Short mmCIF file of C-alpha atoms in Angstrom, two decimals:
data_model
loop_
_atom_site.label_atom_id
_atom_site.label_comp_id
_atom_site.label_asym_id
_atom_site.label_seq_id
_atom_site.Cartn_x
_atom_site.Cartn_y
_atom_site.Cartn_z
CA UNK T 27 14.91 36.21 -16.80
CA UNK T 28 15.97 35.25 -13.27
CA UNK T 29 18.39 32.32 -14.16
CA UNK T 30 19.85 34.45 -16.96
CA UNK T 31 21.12 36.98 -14.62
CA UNK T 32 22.42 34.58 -11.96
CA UNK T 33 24.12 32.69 -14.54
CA UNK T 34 25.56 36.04 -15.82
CA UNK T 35 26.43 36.92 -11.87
CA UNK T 36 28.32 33.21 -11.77
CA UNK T 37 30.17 34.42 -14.72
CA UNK T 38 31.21 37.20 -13.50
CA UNK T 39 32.52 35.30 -10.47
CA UNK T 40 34.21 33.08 -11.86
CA UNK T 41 35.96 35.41 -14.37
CA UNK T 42 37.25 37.68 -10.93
CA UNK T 43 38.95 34.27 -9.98
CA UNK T 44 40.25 33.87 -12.87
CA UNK T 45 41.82 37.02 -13.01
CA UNK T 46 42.78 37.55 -9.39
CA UNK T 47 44.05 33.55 -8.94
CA UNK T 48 47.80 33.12 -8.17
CA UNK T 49 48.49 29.41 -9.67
CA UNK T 50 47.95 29.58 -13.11
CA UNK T 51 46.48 26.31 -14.10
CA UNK T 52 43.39 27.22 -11.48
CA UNK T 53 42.99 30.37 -13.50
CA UNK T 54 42.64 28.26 -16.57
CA UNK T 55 40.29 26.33 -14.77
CA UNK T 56 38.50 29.16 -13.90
CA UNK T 57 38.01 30.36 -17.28
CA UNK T 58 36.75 26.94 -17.93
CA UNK T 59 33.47 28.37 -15.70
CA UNK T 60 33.03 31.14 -17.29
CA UNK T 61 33.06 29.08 -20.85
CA UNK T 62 30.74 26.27 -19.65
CA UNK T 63 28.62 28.64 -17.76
CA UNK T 64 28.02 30.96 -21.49
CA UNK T 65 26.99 28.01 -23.00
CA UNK T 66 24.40 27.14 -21.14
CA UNK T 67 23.58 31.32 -21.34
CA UNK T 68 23.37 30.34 -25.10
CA UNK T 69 20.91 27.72 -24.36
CA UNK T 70 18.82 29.76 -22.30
CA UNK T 71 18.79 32.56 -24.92
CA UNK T 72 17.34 30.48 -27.50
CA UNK T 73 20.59 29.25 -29.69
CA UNK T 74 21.24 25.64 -29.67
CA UNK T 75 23.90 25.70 -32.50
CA UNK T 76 26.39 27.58 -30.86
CA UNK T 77 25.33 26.06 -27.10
CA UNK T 78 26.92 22.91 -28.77
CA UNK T 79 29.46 25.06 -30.96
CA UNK T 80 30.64 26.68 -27.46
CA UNK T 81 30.93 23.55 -25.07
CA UNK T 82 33.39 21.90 -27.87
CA UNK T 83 35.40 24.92 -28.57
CA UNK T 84 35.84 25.56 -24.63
CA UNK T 85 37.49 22.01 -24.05
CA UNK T 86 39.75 22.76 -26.75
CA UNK T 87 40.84 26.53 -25.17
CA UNK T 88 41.31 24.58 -21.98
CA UNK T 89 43.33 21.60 -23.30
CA UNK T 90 45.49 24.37 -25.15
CA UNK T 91 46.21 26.56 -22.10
CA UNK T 92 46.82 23.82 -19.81
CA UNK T 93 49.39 22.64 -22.27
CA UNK T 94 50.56 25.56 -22.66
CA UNK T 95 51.25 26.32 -18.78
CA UNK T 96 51.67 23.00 -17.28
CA UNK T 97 55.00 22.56 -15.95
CA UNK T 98 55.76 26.88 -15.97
CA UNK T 99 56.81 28.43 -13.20
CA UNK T 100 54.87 31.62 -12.40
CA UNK T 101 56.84 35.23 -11.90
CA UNK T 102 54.06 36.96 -9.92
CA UNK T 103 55.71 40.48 -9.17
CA UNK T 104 54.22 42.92 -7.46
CA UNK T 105 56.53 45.53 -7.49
CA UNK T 106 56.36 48.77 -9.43
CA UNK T 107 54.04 51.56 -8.89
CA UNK T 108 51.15 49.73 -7.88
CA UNK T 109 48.77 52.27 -6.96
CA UNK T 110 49.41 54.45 -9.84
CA UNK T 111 49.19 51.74 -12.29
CA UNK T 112 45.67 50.50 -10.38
CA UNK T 113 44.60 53.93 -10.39
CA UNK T 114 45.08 54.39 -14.21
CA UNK T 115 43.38 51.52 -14.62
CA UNK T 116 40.60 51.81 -13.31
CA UNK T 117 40.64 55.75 -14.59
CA UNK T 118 40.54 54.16 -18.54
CA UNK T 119 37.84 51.18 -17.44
CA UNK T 120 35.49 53.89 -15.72
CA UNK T 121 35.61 56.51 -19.11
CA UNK T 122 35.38 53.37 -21.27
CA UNK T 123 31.96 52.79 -19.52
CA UNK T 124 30.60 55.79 -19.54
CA UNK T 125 31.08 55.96 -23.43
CA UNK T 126 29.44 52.36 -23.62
CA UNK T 127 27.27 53.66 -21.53
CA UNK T 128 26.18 56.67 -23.73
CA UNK T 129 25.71 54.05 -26.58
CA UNK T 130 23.47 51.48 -24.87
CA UNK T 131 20.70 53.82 -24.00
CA UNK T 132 20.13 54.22 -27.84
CA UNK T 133 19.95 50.71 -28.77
CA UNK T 134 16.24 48.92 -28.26
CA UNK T 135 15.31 47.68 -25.19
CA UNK T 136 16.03 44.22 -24.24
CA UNK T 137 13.68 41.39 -25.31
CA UNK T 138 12.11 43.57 -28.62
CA UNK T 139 14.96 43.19 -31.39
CA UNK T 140 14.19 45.28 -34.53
CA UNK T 141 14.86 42.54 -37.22
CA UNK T 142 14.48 43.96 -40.21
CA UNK T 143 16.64 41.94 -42.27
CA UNK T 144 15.80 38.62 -40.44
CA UNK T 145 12.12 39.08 -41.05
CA UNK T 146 12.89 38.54 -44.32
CA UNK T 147 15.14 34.98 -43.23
CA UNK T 148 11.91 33.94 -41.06
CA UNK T 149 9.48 34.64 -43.34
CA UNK T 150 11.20 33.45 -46.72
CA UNK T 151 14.26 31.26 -45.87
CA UNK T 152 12.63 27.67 -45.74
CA UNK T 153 11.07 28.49 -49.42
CA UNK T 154 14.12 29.97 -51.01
CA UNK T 155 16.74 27.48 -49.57
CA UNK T 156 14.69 24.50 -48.59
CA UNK T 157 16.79 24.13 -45.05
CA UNK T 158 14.69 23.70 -41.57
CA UNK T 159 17.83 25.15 -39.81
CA UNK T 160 17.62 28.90 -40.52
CA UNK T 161 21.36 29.43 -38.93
CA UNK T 162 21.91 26.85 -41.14
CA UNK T 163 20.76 29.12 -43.82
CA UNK T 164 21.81 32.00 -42.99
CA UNK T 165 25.55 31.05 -42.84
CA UNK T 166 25.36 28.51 -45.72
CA UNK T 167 23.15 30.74 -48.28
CA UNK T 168 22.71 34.51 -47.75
CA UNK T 169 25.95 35.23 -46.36
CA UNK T 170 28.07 32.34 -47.34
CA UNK T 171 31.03 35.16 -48.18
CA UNK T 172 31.34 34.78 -44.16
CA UNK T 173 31.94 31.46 -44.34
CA UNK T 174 34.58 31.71 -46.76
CA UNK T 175 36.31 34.05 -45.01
CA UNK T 176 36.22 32.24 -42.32
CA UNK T 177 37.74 29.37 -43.55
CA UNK T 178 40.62 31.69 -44.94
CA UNK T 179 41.51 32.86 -41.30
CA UNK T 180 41.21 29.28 -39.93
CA UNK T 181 43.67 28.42 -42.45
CA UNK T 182 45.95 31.57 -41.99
CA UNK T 183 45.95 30.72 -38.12
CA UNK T 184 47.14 27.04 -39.32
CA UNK T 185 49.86 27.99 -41.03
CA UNK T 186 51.10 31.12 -38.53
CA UNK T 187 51.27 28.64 -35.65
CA UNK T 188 53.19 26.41 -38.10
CA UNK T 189 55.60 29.10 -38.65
CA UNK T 190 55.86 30.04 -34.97
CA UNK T 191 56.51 26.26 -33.77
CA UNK T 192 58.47 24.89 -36.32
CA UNK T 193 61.23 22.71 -35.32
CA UNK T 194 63.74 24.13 -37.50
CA UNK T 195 65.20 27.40 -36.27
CA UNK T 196 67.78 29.29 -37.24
CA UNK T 197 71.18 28.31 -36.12
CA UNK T 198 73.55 31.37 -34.56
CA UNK Y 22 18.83 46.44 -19.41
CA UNK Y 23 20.45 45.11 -15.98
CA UNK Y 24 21.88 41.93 -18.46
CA UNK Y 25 23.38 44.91 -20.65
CA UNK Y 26 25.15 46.18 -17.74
CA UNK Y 27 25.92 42.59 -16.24
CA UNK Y 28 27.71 41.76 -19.88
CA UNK Y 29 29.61 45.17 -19.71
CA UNK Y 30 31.16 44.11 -16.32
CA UNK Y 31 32.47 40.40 -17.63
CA UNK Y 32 33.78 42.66 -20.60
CA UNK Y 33 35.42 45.14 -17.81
CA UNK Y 34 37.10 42.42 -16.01
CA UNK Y 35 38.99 40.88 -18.69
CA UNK Y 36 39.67 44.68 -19.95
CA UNK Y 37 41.27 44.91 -16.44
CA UNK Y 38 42.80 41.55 -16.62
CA UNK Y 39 44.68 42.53 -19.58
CA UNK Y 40 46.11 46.33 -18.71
CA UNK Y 41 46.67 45.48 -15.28
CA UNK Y 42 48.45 42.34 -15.26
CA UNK Y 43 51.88 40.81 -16.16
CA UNK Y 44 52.05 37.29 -17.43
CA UNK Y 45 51.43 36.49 -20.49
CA UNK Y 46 48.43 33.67 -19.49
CA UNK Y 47 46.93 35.63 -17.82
CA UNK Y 48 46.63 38.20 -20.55
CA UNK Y 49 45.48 35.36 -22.91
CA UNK Y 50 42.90 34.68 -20.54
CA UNK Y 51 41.69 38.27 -20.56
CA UNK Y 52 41.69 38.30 -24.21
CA UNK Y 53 39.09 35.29 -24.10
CA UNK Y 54 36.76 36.58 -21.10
CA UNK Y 55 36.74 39.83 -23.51
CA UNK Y 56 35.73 37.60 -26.03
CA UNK Y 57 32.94 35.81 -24.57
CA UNK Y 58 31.54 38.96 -23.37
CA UNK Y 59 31.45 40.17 -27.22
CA UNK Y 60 29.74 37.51 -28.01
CA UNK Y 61 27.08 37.07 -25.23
CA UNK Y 62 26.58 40.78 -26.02
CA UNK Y 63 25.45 39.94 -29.63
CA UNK Y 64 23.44 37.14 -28.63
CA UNK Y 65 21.29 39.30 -26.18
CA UNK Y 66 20.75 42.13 -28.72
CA UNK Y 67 19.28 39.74 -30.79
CA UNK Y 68 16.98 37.75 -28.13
CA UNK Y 69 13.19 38.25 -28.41
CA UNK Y 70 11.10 37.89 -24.95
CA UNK Y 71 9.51 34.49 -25.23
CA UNK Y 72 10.92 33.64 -28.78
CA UNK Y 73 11.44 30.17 -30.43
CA UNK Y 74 14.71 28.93 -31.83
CA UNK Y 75 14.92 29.48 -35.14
CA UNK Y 76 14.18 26.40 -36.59
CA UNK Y 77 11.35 25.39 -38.36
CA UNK Y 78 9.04 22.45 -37.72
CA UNK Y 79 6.25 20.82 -39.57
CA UNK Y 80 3.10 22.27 -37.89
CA UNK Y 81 3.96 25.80 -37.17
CA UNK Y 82 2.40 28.74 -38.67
CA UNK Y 83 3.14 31.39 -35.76
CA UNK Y 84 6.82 32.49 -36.93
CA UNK Y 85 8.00 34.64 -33.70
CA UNK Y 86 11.12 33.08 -33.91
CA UNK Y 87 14.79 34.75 -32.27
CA UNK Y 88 17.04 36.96 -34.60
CA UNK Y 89 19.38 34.11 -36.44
CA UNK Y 90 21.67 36.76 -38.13
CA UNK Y 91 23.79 37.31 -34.60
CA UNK Y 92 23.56 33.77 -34.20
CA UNK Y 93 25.38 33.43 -37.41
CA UNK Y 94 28.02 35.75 -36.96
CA UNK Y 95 28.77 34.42 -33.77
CA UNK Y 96 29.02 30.78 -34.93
CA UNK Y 97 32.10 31.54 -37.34
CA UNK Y 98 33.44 33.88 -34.55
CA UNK Y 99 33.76 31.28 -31.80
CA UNK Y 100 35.74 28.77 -34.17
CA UNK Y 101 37.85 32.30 -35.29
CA UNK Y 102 38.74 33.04 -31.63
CA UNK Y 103 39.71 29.45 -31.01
CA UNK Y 104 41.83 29.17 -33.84
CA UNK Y 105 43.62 33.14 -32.66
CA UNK Y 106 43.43 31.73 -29.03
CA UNK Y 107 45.81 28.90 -30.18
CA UNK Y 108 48.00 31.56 -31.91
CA UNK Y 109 48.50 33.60 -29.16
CA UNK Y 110 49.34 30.54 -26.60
CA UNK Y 111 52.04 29.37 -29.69
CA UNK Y 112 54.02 32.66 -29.60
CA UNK Y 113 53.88 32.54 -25.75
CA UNK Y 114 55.29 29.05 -25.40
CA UNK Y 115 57.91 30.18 -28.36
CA UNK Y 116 58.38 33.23 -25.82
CA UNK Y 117 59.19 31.36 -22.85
CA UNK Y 118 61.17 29.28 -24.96
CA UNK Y 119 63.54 32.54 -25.37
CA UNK Y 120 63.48 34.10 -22.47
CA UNK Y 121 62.63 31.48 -19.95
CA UNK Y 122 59.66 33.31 -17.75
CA UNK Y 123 56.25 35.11 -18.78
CA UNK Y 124 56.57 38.34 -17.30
CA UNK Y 125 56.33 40.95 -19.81
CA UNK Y 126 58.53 43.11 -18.31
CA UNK Y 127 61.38 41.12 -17.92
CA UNK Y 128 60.95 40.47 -21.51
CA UNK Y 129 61.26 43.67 -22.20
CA UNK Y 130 64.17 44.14 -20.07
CA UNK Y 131 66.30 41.57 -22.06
CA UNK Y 132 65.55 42.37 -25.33
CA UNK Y 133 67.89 45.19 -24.91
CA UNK M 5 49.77 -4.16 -23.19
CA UNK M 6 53.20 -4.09 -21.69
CA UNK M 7 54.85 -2.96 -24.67
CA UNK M 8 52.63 -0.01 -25.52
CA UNK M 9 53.83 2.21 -21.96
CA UNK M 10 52.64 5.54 -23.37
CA UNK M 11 49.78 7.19 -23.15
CA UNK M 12 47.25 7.19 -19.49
CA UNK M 13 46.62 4.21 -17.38
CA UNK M 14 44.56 0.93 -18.36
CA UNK M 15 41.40 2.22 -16.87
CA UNK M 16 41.51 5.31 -19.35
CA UNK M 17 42.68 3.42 -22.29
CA UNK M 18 39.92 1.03 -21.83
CA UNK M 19 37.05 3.86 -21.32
CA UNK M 20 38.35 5.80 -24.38
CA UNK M 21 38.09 2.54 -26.68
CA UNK M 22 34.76 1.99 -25.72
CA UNK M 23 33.27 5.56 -25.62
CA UNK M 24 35.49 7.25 -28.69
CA UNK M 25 33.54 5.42 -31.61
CA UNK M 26 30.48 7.07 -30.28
CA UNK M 27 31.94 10.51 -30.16
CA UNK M 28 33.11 10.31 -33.77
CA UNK M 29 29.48 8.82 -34.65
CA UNK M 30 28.10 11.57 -33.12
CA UNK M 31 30.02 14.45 -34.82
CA UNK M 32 28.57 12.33 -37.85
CA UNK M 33 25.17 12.48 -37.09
CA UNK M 34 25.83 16.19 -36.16
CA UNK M 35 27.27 17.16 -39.46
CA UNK M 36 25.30 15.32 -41.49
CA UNK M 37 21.43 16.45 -40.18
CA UNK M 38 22.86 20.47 -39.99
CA UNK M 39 20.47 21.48 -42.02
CA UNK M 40 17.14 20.34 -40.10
CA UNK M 41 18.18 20.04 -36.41
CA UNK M 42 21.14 22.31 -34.51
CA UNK M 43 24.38 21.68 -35.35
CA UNK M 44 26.44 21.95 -38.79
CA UNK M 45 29.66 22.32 -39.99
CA UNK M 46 31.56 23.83 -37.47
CA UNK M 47 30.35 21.85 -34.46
CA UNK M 48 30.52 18.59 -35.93
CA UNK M 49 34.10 19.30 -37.31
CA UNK M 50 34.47 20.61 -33.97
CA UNK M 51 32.88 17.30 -32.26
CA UNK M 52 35.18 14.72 -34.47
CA UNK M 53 38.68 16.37 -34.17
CA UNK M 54 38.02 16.28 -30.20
CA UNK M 55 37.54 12.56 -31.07
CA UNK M 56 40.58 12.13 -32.22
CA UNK M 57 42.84 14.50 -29.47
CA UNK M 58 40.80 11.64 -27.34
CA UNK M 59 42.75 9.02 -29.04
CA UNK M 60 46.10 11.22 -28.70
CA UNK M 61 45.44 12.53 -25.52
CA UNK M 62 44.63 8.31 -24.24
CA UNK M 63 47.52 6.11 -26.00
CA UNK M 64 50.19 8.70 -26.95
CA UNK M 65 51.24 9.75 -30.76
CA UNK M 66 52.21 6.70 -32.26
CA UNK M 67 48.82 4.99 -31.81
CA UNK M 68 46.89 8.13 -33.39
CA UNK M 69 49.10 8.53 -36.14
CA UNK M 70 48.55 4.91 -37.12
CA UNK M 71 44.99 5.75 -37.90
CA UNK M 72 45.42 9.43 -38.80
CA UNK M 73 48.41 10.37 -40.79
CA UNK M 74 49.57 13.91 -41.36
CA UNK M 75 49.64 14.20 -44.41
CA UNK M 76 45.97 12.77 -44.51
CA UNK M 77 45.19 15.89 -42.29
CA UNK M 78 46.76 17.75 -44.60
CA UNK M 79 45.08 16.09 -47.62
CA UNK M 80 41.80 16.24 -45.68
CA UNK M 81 41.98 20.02 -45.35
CA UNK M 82 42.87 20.38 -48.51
CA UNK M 83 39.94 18.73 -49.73
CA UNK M 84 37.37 20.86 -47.75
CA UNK M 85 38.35 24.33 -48.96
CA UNK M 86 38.63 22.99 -52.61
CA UNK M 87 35.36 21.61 -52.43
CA UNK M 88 34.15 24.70 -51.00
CA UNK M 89 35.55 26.62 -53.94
CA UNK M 90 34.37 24.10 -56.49
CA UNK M 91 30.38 24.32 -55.04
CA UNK M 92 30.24 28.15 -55.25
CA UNK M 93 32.32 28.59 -58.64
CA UNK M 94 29.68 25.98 -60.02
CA UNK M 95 26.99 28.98 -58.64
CA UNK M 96 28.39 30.87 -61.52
CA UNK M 97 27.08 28.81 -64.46
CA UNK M 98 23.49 29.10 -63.41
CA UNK M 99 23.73 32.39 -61.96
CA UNK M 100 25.99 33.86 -59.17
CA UNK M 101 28.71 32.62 -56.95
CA UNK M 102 27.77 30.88 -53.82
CA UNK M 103 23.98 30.00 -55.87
CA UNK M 104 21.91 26.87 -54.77
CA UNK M 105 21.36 25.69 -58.18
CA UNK M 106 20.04 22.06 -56.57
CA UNK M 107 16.74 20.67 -56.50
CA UNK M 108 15.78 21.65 -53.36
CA UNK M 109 13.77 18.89 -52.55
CA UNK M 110 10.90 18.59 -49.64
CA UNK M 111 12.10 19.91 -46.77
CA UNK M 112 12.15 18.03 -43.22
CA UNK M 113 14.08 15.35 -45.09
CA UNK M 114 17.30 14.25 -44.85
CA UNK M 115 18.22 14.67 -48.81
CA UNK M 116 16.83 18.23 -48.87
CA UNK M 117 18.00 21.59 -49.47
CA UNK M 118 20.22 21.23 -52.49
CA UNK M 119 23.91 22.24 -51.30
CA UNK M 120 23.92 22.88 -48.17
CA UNK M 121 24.24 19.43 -46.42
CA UNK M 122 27.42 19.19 -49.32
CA UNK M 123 28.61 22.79 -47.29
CA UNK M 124 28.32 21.34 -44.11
CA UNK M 125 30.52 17.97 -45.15
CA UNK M 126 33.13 20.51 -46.66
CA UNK M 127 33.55 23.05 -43.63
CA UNK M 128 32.93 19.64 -41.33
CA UNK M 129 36.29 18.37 -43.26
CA UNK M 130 38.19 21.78 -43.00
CA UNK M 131 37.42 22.73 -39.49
CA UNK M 132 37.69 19.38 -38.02
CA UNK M 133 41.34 18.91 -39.71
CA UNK M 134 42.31 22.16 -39.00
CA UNK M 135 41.97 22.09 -35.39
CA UNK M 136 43.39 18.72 -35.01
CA UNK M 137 46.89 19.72 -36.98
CA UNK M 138 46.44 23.35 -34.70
CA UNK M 139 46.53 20.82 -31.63
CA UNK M 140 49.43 18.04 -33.17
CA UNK M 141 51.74 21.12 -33.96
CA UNK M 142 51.51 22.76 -30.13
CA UNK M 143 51.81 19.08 -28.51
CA UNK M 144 53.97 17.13 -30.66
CA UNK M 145 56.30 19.51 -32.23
CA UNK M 146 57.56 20.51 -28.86
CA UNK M 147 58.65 17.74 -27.17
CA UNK M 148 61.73 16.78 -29.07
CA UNK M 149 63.10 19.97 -29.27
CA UNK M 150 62.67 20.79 -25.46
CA UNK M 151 64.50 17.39 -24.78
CA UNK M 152 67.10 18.22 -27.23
CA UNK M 153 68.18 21.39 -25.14
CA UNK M 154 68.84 19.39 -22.30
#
């Protein structure tokens, strides 16, 4: 699992220079890494669908936050308390890990899932639905109510940016 | 368990991204680095050491295939957080629209 | 070509009318073997609106909506989530909503599986014209308004 954690490590560098960039369309770029870089994690970990899924969607975020900052100018202020607002930061991140921590070491270790309810997908899933893709079945078939309400946000997120952009505004 | 702990850190910097910082892309952007970590973390609870993908194929009687129930969740949340990504970047360009900058706090300051 | 000024230079015009067919035929392909080889609804959907913000992002708007109306986006969304509705409220006259009631057929083939390849076309349609009127509305929409405040 050598790649997996350099991969992971390039991640994580890229996301730092996202986050600590000054010109905002090389942070977008940046997060354009750390996309590109999880799908081939996906790949890696054994899930081709949403390798493919992932590498699409992430040219889309990009395209939308590129439009979305090209031609801004960028108010970087560093004024403030600094160190006290650093300080509480970092105060929140470090009890937020030790809580996640506290909840890891329960769950199994990595590389021996439990799969209780997928044995049952594995074992039955090309008999009772007929399809070779078992994500395929799975989203499709046993928990097609997903799916649904999936499509019901996609179409709620349709509409809301319709509302926000609309070219008729309210006059004063 | 070091990829657990290498996850939790990609999820910690975009935490960090979004208290700590002050324009509005570059909270978006912590909002999708938080994302991807979510989702990388379901993916790696679900890996088995040395499975196949889960797909079947004619000769195969061995079935020590990966879990495809995270993988299935995670497939209709990627296209979900693309479609709140573009959501979120909307209001901000409406924002900027208004108040001409991204800085939160100068939005704040003129809302008055 | 000196007429049409919008869009990118001739070099990307003439790349994105040879390669674009094959992106849509491969969101196609994608779609329509979901349910025996990776891929499905969401990444083919996915695959062909990226096609056609190709086509927008190459020769401007008025090119694009030549071939792609909005109102067929609209129509084309439309279509998906009613015949998503239709498939699983048909479940309920053999059984249960969301039931396969099709033959299922042998699997490995292309015709297999009862519904679901008919699934796939319908969240192919929805997600594929969703995303492409997400991206029309932040692109287009803008532009006349921010030259209007001039």
């Amino acid at each position: 699992m050598l790649e997996l954690q350099l991969l992971l490590i390039f991640m994580i560098i890229g996301a730092i220079i996202a986050v600590k960039e000054k010109d905002l369309l090389s942070s977008v770029i940046a997060v354009g890494t750390v996309g590109l870089g999880l799908s081939l994690v996906f790949l890696i970990l054994k899930a081709p669908d949403l390798a493919i899924v992932q590498l699409v969607v992430e040219i889309l975020v990009i395209i939308i936050l590129i439009r979305a900052t090209i031609r801004r100018d960028l108010p970087f202020s560093t004024s403030g308390r600094w160190f006290f607002n650093t300080l509480v930061t970092f105060v929140f991140i470090g009890v937020f890990l030790v809580f996640i921590y506290l909840y890891i070491k329960d769950l199994p270790q990595f590389g021996q899932p439990i799969m209780k309810i997928a044995q049952r997908f594995i074992a039955e899933g090309l008999r009772e639905t007929g399809a070779t893709n078992l994500v395929s079945s799975v989203i499709l078939d046993y928990r097609a109510y997903d799916t649904l309400g999936e499509a019901t946000i996609l179409f709620t997120a349709v509409m809301g940016v319709l509302a926000v952009m609309r070219k008729v505004g309210r006059k004063k | 368990m070091s990829v657990y702990f290498l996850c939790l850190v990609l999820f910690s910097v975009g935490l960090y991204c979004i208290l700590r910082k002050r324009n509005l892309i570059k909270i978006i952007i912590g909002i999708v680095i938080m994302e991807y970590a979510v989702h990388l973390f379901f993916i790696l609870v679900g890996y088995r050491m040395n499975g196949r993908v889960p797909i079947h194929s004619p000769d195969q009687t061995v079935l020590d295939m990966v879990d495809p129930l995270p993988q299935a969740l995670v497939l209709t949340a990627i296209v979900i957080g693309l479609a709140v990504t573009a959501m979120i970047a909307a209001i901000a360009m409406r924002v900027y629209e208004k108040y001409g900058t991204f800085d939160i706090t100068k939005i704040r300051k003129l809302k008055g | 070509m000196a007429k049409n000024q919008e869009g990118m230079t001739l070099i990307v015009k003439t790349i994105t009318r040879l390669t674009v067919g094959l992106i849509l035929l491969f969101g196609i392909y994608i779609v329509t073997h979901g349910h025996i080889s990776p891929g499905g609804g969401f990444a083919g959907g996915a695959i062909i609106a990226l096609s056609f913000i190709h086509i927008m992002l190459a020769f401007g708007k008025e090119v694009t909506f030549k071939k792609m109306n909005q109102s067929v986006m609209s129509f084309f969304e439309s279509v998906g989530a009613i015949m998503f509705i239709t498939f699983a409220i048909l479940g309920i006259g053999s059984g249960y909503f969301f039931l396969n009631f099709m033959l299922k057929g042998k699997p490995f083939k292309l015709f297999s599986s009862g519904l679901i390849p008919l699934y796939n076309l319908a969240i192919c349609l929805k997600v594929g014209a969703g995303l492409f009127i997400i991206f029309v509305i932040l692109v287009l929409l803008k532009i006349p308004k921010k030259g209007g405040e001039k």
